[in-house]
XYZ file of C-alpha atoms in Angstrom:
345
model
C 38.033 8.505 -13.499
C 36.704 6.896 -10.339
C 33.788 4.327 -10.415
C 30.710 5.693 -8.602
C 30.702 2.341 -6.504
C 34.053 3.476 -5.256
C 32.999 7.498 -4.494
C 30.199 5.772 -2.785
C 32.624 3.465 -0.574
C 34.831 6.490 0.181
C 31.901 8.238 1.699
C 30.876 5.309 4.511
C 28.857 2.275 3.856
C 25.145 1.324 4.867
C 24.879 0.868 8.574
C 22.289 -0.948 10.391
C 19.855 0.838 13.270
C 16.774 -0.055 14.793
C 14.735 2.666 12.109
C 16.555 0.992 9.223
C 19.860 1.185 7.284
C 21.730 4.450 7.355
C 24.987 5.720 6.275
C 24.429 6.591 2.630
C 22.662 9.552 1.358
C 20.307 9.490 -1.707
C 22.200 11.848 -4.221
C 22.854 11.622 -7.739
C 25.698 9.184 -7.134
C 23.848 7.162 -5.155
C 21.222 6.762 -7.830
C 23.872 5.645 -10.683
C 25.178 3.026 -8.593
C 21.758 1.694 -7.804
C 20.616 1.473 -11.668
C 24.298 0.112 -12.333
C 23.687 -2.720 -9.648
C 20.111 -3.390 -10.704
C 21.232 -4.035 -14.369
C 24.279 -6.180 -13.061
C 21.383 -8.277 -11.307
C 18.943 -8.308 -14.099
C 16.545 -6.726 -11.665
C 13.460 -4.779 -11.760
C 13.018 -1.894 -9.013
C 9.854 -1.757 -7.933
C 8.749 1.571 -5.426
C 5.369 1.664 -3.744
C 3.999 5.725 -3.645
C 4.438 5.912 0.084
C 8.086 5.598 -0.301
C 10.991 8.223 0.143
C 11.000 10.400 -2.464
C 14.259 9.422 -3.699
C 13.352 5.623 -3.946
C 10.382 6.657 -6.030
C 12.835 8.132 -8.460
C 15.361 5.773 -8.765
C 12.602 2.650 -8.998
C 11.353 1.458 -12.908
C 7.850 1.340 -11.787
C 6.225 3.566 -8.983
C 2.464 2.780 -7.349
C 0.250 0.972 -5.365
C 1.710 -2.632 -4.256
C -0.903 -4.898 -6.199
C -0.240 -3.237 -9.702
C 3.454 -3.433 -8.847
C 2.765 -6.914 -8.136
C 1.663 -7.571 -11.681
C 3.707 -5.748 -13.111
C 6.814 -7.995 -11.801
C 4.600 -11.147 -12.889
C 4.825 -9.309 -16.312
C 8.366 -8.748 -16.342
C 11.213 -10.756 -17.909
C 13.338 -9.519 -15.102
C 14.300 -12.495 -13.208
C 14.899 -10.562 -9.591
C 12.316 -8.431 -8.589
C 13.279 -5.384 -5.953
C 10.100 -4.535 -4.006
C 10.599 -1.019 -2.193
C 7.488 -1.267 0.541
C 6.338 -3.564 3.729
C 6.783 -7.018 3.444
C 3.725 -8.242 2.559
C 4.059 -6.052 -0.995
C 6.904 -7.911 -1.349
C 5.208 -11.308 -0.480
C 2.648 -10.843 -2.861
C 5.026 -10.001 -5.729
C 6.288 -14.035 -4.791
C 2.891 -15.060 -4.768
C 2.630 -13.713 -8.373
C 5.977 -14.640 -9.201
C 6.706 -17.872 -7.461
C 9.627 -18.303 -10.002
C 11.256 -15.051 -9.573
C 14.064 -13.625 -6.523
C 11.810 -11.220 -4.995
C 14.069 -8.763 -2.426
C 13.165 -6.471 -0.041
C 15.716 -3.842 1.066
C 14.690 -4.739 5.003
C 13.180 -7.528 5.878
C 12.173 -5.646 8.947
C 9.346 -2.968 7.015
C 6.040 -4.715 8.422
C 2.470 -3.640 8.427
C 0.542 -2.196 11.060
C -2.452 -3.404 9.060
C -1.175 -6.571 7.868
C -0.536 -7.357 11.192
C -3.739 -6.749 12.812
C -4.913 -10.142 12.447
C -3.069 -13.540 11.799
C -3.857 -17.074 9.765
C -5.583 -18.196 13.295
C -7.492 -16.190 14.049
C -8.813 -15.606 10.601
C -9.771 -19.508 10.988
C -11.033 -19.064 14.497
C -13.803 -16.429 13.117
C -14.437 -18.759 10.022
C -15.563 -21.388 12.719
C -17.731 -19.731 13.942
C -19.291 -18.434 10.899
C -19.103 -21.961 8.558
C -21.099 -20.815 5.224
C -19.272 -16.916 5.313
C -17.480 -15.622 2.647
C -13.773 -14.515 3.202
C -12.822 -10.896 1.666
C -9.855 -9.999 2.833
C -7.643 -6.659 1.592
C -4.486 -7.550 -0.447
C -2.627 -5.397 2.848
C -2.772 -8.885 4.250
C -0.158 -11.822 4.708
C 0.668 -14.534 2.646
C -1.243 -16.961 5.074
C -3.932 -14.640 6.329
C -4.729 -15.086 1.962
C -4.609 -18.710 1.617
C -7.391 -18.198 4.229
C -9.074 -16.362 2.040
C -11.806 -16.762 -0.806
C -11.397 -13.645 -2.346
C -9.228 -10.477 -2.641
C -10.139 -7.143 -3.164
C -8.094 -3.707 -2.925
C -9.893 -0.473 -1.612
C -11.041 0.797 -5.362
C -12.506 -2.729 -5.957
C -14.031 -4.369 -2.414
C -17.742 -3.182 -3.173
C -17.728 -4.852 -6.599
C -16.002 -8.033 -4.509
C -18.738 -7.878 -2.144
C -21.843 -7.189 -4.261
C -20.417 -10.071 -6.194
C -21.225 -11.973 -3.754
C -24.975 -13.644 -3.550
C -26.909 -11.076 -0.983
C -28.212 -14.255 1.233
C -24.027 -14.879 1.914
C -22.552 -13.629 5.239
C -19.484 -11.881 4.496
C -16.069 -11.740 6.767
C -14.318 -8.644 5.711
C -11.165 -7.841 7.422
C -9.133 -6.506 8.232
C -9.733 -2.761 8.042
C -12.251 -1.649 10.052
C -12.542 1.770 8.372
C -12.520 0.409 4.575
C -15.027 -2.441 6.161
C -17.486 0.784 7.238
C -16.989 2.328 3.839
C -17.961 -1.480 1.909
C -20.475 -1.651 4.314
C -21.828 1.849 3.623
C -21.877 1.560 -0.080
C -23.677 -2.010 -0.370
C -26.296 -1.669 2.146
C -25.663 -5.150 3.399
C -26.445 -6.244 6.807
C -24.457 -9.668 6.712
C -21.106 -8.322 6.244
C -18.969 -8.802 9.751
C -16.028 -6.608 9.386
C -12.589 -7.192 11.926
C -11.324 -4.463 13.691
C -8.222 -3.938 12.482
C -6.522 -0.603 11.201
C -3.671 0.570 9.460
C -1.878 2.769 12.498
C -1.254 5.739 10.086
C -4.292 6.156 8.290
C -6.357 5.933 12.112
C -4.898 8.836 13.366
C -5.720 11.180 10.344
C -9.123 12.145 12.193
C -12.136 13.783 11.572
C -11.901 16.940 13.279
C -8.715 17.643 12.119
C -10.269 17.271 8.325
C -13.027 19.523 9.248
C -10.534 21.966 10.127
C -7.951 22.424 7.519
C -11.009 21.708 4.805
C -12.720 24.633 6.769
C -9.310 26.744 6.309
C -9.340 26.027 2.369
C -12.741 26.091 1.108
C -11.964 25.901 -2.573
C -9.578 22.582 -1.735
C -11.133 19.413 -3.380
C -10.237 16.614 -0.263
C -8.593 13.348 -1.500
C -9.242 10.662 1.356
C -8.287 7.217 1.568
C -10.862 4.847 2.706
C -8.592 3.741 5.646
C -8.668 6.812 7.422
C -10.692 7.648 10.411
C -11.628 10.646 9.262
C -13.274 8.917 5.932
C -16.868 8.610 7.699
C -16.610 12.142 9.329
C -15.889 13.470 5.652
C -19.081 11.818 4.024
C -21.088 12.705 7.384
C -20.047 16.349 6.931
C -20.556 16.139 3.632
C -24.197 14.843 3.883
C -24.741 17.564 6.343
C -23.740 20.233 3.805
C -20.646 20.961 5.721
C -18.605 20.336 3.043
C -19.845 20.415 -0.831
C -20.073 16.791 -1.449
C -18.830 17.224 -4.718
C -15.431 17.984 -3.406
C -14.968 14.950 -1.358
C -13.718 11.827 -2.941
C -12.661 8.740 -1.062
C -9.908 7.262 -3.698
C -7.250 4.748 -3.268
C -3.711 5.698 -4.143
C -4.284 4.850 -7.968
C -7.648 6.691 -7.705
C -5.783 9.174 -6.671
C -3.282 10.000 -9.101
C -6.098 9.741 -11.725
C -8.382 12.231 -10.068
C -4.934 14.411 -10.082
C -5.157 14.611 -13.667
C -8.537 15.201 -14.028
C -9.699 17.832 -11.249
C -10.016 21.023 -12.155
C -9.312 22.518 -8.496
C -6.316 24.275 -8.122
C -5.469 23.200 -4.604
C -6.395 19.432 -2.924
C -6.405 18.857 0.927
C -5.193 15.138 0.716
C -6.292 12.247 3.594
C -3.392 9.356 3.341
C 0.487 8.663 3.630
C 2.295 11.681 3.511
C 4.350 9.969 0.810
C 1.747 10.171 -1.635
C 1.919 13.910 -2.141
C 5.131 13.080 -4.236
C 3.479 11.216 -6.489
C 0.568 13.557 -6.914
C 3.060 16.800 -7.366
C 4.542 15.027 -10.080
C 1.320 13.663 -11.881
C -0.171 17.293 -11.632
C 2.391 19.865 -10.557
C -0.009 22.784 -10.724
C -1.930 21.607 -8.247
C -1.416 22.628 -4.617
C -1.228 19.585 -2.954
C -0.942 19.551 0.857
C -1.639 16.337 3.610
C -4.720 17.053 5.857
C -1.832 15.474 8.875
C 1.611 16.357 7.769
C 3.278 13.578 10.707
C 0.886 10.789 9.172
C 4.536 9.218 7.731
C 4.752 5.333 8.093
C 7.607 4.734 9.644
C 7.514 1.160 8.000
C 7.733 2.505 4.624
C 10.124 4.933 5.313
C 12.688 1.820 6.542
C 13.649 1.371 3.060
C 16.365 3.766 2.998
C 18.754 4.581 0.010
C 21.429 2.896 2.144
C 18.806 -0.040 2.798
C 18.326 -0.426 -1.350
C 21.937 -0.159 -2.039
C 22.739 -3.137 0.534
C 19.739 -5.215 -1.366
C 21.456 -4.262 -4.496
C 24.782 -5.041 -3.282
C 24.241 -8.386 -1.235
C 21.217 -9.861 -2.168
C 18.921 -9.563 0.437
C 16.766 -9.840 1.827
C 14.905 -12.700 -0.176
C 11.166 -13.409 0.576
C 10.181 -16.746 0.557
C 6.496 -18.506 0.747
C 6.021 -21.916 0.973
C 4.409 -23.278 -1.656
C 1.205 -24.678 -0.345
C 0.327 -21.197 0.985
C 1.713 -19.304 -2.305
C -0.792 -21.449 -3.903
C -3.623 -20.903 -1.923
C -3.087 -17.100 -1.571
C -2.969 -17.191 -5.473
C -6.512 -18.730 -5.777
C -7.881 -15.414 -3.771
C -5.966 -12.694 -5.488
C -6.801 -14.583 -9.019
C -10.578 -14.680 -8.367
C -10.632 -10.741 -7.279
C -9.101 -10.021 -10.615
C -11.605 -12.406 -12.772
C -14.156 -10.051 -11.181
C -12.447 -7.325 -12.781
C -11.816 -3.556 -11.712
C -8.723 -4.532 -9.493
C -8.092 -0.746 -10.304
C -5.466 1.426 -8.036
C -4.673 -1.470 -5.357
C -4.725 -0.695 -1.503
């Protein structure tokens, strides 16, 4: 009998492009060698809901990148395997300062994460001295240690209401999940950045209006970083839309509104990747994206033939220094002492 790590040699080897690792296709073959390489390492597979389809499948835990965050800080594993950008996988070492944290390509970035940097967080912090820092966890490791407090898109109004109401408040940086914190806590002191996750911008309003006008029954599941999120409630106060049917969730939120609607079709506002997730959690359910090329090309660099090179070589490792690991730490550790961290970004 052959060893699956030899069929899987016979048939080519993981190839590096521009897009990400090729050269290795996702079958049933694939995904025995993977488990049989993550044992070997004593590693933990960790896939966030935006992935491939096939990543999601092979990984031990599936979700949104903070709960798969603690969820390696819970593990005994001693290697964690983070399948998402690279500052999931940075805050898994923030968590886990002790651990190997991998990430199949070093190369998945953030859109969003990248939208502003440690500098220029401290540049606005000058010039507003007595602020408050609330910054998403879809931020870098040093864009956190700049930080006072974390939240994720279920939790950042109870962050911000936390906060005494005579505080100015530096929210960044999504501009769209700024609006909807902004929206929900009344509060004229909070300065938001204007940043944007590059996926979630170009799922727009009138494209919601039209595919919810083409499915009336639909229930619409929309993540607060879209750009269509304030044309939804808009519409919705307008009596466009029944208002009962539009929910702004994050990707936890979603999955748990999944379980518990009791509409038989869902128009759904985020990462195309998502609708894997959902299908699974509630496969009776007619789930279908409001923008079916709103795919993050990011995510979708880690590649079966990107995890099986992580699996096989090592790499690549994330590293934080120290001082900033620390730092970030503090800011993620006093969003979840406020409590409802719920479904992450």
């Amino acid at each position: 009998m052959v060893a699956t790590g030899d069929v899987l040699a016979g048939r080519g080897s993981p190839r590096r492009t521009d897009d990400g690792y090729v050269g290795v296709t996702g079958d049933a073959d694939w995904a025995r060698e993977v488990r049989r390489l993550a044992d070997e390492r004593g590693a933990v597979l960790l896939a966030h809901n935006y992935q491939l389809p096939e990543i999601q499948d092979v990984a031990d835990h599936t979700g949104d990148s903070l709960a798969l965050s603690r969820i390696a800080a819970e593990s005994d594993a001693g290697t964690i395997v983070f399948c998402g950008v690279h500052f999931m996988a940075e805050s898994a070492k923030i968590l886990s300062p002790d651990k190997t944290v991998l990430i199949p390509d070093e190369r998945a970035g953030c859109s969003l994460a990248d939208s502003i940097t440690a500098a220029q967080l401290r540049e606005w912090k000058a010039q507003h001295p007595d602020a408050v820092v609330v910054s998403y966890v879809n931020t870098t490791a040093e864009v956190k240690a700049e930080t006072d407090i974390c939240c994720t898109s279920s939790n950042a109004v109870d962050v911000v209401n936390s906060i005494p109401a005579d505080r100015e408040v530096l929210f960044c940086p999504d501009q769209f999940l700024g609006a909807h914190v902004k929206r929900e806590t009344g509060r004229e002191n909070l300065h938001i950045w204007a940043g944007e996750c590059h996926v979630h911008a170009g799922i727009n309003g009138p494209e919601l209006a039209e595919r919810a006008a083409a499915s009336p029954d639909a229930d619409l599941f929309i993540h607060p970083e879209c750009g269509c999120a304030t044309s939804a409630l808009y519409l919705a106060g307008e009596g466009t839309l029944p208002k009962d049917k539009v929910k702004i969730l994050s990707t936890g939120g979603m999955l748990d509104a999944a379980r518990e609607t009791g509409a038989t079709s869902v128009l759904v506002a985020t990462e195309v990747g998502m609708l894997h997730q959902l299908r699974r959690a509630a496969p009776e359910i007619d789930f279908r994206a409001v923008n079916d090329r709103a795919s993050c090309r990011y995510m979708k660099m880690i590649t079966p033939a990107a995890l099986l090179r992580c699996l096989r070589e090592g790499a690549d490792e994330v590293h934080v220094p120290a001082d900033i690991a620390e730092r970030a730490r503090g800011s993620v550790e006093r969003m979840i002492a406020i409590g409802k961290p719920g479904g992450g970004e």
